[in-house]
Short mmCIF file of C-alpha atoms and ligand atoms in Angstrom, two decimals:
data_model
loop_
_atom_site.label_atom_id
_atom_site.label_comp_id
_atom_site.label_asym_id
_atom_site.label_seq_id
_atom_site.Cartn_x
_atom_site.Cartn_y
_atom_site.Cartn_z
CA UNK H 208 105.82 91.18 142.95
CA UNK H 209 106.72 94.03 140.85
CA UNK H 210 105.70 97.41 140.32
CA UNK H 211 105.34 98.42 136.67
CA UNK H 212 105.71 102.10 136.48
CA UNK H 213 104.16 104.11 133.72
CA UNK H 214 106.61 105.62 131.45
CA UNK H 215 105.89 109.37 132.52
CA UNK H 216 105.63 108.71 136.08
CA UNK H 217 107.40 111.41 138.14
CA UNK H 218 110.36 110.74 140.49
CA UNK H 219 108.15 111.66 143.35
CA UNK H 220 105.40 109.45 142.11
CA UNK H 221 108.25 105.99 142.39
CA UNK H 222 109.99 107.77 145.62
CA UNK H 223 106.04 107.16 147.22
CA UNK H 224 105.90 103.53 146.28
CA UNK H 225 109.32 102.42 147.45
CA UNK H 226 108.71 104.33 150.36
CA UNK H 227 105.47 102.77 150.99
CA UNK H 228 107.04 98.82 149.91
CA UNK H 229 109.49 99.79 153.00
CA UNK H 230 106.65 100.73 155.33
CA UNK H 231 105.39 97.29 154.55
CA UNK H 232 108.65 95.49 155.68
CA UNK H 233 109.84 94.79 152.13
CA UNK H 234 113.26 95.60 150.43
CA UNK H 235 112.73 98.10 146.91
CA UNK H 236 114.72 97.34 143.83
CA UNK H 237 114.77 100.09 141.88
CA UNK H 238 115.43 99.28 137.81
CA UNK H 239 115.27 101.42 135.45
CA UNK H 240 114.88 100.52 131.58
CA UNK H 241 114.91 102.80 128.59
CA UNK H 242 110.91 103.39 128.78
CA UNK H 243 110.33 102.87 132.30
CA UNK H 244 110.56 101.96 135.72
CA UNK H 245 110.01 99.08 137.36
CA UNK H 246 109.89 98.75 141.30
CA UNK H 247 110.96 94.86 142.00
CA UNK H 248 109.21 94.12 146.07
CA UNK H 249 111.80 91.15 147.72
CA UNK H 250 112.03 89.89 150.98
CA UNK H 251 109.56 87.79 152.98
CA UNK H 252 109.35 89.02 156.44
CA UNK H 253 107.10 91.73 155.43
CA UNK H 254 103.71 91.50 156.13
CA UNK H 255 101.34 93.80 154.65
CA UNK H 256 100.96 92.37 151.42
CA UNK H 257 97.18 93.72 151.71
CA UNK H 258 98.32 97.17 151.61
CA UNK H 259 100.85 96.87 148.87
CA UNK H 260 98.44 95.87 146.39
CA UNK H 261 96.12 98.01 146.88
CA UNK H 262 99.08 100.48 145.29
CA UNK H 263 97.80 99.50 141.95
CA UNK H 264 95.66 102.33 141.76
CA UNK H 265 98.09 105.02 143.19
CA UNK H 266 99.64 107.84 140.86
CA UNK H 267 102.27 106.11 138.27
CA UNK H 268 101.47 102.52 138.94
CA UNK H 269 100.38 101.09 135.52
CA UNK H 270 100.21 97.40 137.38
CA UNK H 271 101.47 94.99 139.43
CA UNK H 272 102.75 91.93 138.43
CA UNK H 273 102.97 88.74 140.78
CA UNK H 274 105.91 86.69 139.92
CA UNK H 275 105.55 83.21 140.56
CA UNK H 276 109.37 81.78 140.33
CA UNK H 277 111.38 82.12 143.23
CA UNK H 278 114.10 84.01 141.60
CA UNK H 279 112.61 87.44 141.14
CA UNK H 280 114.64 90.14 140.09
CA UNK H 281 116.12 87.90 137.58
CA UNK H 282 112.79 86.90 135.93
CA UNK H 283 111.80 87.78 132.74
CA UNK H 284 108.69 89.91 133.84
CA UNK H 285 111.32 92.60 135.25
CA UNK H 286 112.75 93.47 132.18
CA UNK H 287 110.85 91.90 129.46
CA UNK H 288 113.36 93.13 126.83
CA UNK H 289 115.93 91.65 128.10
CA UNK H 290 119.18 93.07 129.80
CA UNK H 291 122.14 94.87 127.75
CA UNK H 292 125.07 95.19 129.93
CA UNK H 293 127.46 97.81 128.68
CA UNK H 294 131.05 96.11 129.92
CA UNK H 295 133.58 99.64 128.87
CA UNK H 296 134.83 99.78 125.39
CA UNK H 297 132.31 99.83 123.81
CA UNK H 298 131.25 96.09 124.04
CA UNK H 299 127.90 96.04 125.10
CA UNK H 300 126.41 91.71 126.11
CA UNK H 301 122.21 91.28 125.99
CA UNK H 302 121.90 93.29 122.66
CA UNK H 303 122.24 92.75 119.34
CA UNK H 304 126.17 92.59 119.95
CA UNK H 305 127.24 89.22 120.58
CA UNK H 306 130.55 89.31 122.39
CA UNK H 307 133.44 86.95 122.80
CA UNK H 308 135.78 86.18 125.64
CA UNK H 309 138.96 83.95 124.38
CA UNK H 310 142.13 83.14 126.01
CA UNK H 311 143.73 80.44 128.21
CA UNK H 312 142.30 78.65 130.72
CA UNK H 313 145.21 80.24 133.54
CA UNK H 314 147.91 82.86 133.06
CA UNK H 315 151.16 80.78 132.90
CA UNK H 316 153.75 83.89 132.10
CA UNK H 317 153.88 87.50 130.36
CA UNK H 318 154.78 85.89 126.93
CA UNK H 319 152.18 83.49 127.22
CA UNK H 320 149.62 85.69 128.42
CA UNK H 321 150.64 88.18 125.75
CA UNK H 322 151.39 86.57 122.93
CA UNK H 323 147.79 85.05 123.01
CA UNK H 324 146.29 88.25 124.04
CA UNK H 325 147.17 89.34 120.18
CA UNK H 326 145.94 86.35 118.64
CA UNK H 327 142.87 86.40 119.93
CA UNK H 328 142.05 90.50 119.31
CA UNK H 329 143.30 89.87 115.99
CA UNK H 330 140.18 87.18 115.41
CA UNK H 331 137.95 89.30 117.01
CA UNK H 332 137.45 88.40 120.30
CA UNK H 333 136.71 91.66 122.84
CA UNK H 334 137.50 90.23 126.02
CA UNK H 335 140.52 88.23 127.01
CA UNK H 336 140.02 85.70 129.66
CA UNK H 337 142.55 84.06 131.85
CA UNK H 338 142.70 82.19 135.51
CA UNK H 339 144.65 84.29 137.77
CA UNK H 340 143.24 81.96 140.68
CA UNK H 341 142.25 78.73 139.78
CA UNK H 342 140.17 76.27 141.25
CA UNK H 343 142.02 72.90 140.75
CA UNK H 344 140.39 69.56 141.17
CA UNK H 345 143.47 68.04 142.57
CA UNK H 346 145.56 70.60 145.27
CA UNK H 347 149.30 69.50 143.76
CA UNK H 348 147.80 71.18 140.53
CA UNK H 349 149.01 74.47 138.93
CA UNK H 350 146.68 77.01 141.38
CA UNK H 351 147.32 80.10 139.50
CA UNK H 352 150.02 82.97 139.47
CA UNK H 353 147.66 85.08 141.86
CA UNK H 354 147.98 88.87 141.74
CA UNK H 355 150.94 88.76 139.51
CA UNK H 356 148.64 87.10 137.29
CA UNK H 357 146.17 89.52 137.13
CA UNK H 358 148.53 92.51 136.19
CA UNK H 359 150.01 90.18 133.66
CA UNK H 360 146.33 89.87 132.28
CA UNK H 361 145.56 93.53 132.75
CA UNK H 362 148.56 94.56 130.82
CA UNK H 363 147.94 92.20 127.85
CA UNK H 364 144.44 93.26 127.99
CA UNK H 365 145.13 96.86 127.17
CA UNK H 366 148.06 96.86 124.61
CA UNK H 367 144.81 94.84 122.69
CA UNK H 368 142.10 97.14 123.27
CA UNK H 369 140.41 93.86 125.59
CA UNK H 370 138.74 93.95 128.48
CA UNK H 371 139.07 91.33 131.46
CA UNK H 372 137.35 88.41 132.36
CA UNK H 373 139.06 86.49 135.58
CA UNK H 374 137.69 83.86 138.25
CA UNK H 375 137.49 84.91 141.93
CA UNK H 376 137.07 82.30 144.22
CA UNK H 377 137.04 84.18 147.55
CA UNK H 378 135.47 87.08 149.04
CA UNK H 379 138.77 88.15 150.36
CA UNK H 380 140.02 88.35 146.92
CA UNK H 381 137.42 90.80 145.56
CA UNK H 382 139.09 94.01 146.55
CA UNK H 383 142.36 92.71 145.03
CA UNK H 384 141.01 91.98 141.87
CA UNK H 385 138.82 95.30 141.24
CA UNK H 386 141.50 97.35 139.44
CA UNK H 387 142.47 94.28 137.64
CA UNK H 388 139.13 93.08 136.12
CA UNK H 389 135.91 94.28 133.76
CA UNK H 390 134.22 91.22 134.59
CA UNK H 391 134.47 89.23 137.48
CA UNK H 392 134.05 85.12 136.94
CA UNK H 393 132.18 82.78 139.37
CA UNK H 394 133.30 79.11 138.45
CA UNK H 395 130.84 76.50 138.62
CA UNK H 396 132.75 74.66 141.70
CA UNK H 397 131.68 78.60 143.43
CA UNK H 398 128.34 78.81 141.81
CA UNK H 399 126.31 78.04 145.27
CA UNK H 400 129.02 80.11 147.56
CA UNK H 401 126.64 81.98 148.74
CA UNK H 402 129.07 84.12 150.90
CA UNK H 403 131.20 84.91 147.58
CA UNK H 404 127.91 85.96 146.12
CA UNK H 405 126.61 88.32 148.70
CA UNK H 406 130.34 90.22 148.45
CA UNK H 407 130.05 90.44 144.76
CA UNK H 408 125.96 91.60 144.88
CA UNK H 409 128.04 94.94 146.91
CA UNK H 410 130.12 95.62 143.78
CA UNK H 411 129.49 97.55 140.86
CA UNK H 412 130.99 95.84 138.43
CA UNK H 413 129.54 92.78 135.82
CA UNK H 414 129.58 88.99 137.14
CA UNK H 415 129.82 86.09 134.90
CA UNK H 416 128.07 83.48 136.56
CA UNK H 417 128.46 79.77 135.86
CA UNK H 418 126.67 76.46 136.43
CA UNK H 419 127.67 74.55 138.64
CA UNK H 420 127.93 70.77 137.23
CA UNK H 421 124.79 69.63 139.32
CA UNK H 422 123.12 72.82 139.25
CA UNK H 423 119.59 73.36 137.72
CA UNK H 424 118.27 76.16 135.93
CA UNK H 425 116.33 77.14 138.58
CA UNK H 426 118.94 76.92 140.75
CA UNK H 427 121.40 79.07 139.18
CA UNK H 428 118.76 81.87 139.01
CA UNK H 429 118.62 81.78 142.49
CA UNK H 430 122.29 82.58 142.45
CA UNK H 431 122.00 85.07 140.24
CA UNK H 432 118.88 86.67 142.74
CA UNK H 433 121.81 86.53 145.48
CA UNK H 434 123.74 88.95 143.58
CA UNK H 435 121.10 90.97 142.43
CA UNK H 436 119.59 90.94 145.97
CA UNK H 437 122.46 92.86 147.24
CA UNK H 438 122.25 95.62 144.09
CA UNK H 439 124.22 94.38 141.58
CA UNK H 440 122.19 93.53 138.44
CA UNK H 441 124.83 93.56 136.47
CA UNK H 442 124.99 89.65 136.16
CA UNK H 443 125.82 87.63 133.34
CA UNK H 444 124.75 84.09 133.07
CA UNK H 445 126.96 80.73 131.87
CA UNK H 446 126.40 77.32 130.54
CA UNK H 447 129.10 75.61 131.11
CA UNK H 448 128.19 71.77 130.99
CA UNK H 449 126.84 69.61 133.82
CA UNK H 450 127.27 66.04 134.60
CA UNK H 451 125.18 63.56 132.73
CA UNK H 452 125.63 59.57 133.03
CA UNK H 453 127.23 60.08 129.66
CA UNK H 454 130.95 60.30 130.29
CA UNK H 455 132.40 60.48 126.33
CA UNK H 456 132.85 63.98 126.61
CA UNK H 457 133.83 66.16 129.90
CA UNK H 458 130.78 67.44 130.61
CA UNK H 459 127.42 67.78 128.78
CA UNK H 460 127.05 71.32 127.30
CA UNK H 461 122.97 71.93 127.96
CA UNK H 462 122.30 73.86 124.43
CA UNK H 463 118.34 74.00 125.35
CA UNK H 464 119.25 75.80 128.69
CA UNK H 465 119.67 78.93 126.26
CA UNK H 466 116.46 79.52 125.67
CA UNK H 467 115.25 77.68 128.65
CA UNK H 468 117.34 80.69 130.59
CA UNK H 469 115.98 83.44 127.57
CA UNK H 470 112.48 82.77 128.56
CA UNK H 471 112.58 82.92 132.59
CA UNK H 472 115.00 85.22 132.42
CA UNK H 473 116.02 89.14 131.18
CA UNK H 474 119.31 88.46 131.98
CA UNK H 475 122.37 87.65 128.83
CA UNK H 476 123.45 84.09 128.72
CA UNK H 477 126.96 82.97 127.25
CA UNK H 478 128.26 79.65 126.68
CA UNK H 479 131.10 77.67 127.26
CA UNK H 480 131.95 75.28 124.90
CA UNK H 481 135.55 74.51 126.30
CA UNK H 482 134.30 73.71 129.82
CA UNK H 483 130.99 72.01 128.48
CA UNK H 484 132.82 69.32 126.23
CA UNK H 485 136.46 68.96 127.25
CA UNK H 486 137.69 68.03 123.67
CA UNK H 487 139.17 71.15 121.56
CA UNK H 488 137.77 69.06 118.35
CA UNK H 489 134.37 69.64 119.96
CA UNK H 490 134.13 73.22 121.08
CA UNK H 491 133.47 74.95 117.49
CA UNK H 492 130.39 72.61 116.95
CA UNK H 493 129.03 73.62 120.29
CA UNK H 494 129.83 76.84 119.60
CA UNK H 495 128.16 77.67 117.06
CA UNK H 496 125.22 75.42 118.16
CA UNK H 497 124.98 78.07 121.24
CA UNK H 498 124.96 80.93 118.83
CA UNK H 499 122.03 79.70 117.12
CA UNK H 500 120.37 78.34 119.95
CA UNK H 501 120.36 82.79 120.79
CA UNK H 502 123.46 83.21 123.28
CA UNK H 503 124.33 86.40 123.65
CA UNK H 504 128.48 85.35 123.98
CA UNK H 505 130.88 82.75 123.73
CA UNK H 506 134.11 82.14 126.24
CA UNK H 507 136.30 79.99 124.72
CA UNK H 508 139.83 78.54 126.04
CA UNK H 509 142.42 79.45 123.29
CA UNK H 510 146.38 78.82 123.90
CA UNK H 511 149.61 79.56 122.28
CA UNK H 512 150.68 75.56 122.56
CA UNK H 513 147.83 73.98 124.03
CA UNK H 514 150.35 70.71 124.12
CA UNK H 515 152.27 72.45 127.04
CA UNK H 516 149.48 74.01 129.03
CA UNK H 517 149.57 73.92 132.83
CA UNK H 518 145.93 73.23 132.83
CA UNK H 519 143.05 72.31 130.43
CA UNK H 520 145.27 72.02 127.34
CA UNK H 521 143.28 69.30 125.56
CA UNK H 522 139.93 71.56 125.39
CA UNK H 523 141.94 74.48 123.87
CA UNK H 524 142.53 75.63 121.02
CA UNK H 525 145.29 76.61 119.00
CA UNK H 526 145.32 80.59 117.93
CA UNK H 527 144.04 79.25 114.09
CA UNK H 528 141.29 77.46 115.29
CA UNK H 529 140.10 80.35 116.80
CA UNK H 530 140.29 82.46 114.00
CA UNK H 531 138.42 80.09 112.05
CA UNK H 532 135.47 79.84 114.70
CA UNK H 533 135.11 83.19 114.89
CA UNK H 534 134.37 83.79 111.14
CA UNK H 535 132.08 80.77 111.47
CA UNK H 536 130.22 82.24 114.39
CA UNK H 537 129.89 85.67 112.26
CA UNK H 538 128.74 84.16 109.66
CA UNK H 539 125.62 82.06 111.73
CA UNK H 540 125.09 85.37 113.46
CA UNK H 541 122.95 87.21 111.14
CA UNK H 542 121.10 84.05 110.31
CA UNK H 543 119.36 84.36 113.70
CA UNK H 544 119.26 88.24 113.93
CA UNK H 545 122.56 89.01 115.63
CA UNK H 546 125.71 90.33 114.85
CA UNK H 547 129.53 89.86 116.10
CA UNK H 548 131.07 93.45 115.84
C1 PEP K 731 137.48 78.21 133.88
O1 PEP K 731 136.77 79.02 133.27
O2 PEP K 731 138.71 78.10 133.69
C2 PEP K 731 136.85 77.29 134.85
C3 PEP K 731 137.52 76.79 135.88
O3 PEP K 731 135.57 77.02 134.53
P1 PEP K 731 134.43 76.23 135.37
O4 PEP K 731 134.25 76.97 136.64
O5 PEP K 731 133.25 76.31 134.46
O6 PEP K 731 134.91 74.82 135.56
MN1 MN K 732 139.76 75.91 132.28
#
């Protein structure tokens, strides 16, 4: 259930209805749009709903509004225009803004790490991603350069004007990576760690979420609610593929889960056209196929010499490639009333 506040409702008038939602054994979400306020009611031991809705007619309640998923702060009904996450300079993901994340799959050394951060800045990318701890199918794989990694990445990142996207697979490697990263990444192998989730919900900082290869819709939402339970709304969404019985390609990038995820859902979506094919000849297609289909970003494995990655060199793509996407992707944009800045 939320509480839709009217837009001139005084601060007393909302500190009386959380107040009374905590009386009646619920937890109070506070969010505040541009126009107004809306009071999001969560949790299910309380028990007088009774009382609660008769709070319709009290001073600065417009209405209430039952929501009938089972993800609720991260339904569309919260925030029916949608979520715009300002990430620091000046990129902005949920708006008009459509924002891109490039870069390898892991940080392999300062030159490499470096050398692609320019490439991709020069195309027009605003964030620079990178695997500073990476989850590995197979344990004798490359695991990641760890902390080192993350300066490495942090360092590139500002000599380009980026920001910094980087997986965290832990809870105990949250506080490490908080000076290190704008926007902290939850793989799809993590997306159901529900532990890892409750530690990031206690952050204030942006979480790019993504499917896991089994997960539903539904069910990622209700990841997304674990994060946002805890008071971090700042959550960003990810299609990254899932398994179908088709096995051509590495996974099967879900294009219609970007509107499926618009329509439930006030929170941005980006794809991930690396992850959700596998093949680098496949990952402009399907990116620009998620642009129209209305994502609101793109993260995209690039490399300096894809042939001698330590992981996921096949499904990147070489610095030119890039470039060329990225023109293609601004020139789709406007079609369907965005923009890449
Ligand atoms: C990655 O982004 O490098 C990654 C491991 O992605 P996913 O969790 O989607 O497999
Ligand atoms: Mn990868």
């Amino acid at each position: 259930m939320i509480f839709n506040m009217v837009s001139e409702a005084t601060e007393e008038q909302i500190n009386h209805i959380v107040s009374r939602i905590k009386e009646c054994g619920y937890e109070a979400h506070l969010i505040r749009g541009k126009e107004r306020t809306v009071i999001g009611v969560v949790g299910n031991s309380g028990r007088h709903r009774s009382e609660l809705e008769a709070l319709s007619s009290a001073p600065g309640v417009e209405e209430i509004v039952k929501i009938s998923h089972p993800f609720k702060l991260a339904a569309r009904s919260v925030r029916p225009e949608g979520t715009v996450l300002d990430l620091g300079k000046g990129v902005t993901i949920g708006g008009k803004d459509i924002a891109v994340a490039a870069g390898p799959c892991a940080v392999e050394s300062p030159a490499q790490i470096a050398d692609i951060a320019a490439k991709v800045a020069k195309a027009g990318a605003r964030l620079l991603r990178g695997g500073a701890f990476k989850p590995r199918t197979s344990p004798y794989s490359f695991q990641g350069l760890g902390e080192e990694g993350l300066k490495l990445l942090r360092d590139a990142a500002d000599k380009n004007g980026l920001l910094v996207v980087s997986e965290v697979m832990d809870p105990s490697q949250i506080e490490i990576m908080l000076p290190y990263v704008d926007v902290m990444q939850v793989g799809a192998r993590n997306m159901q760690n529900y532990h890892l989730l409750r530690g990031l919900g206690e952050i204030d900082k942006p979480v790019l979420l993504k499917r896991g290869m089994s997960a539903t819709i539904e069910e990622l939402l209700l990841s997304a609610e674990y994060i946002m339970a805890g008071g971090n709304y700042k959550v960003i969404l990810c299609e990254r593929g899932i398994r179908t019985f088709d096995t051509y390609l590495r996974n099967t990038l879900d294009i219609a889960a970007i509107p499926v995820i618009k329509t439930l859902s006030h929170l941005p979506v980006v794809a991930d056209p690396s992850h959700g094919t596998g093949r680098r000849d496949k990952v402009a297609p399907m990116a620009r196929a998620a642009v129209a289909a209305g994502a609101d970003g793109l993260i995209i494995e690039v490399h300096p010499d894809p042939e001698r990655a330590l992981s996921d060199g096949v499904q990147s793509l070489y610095p030119d490639q890039f470039a060329q996407l990225m023109q293609e992707v601004r020139a789709i944009a406007p079609a369907v009333g965005r923009r890449v800045p």
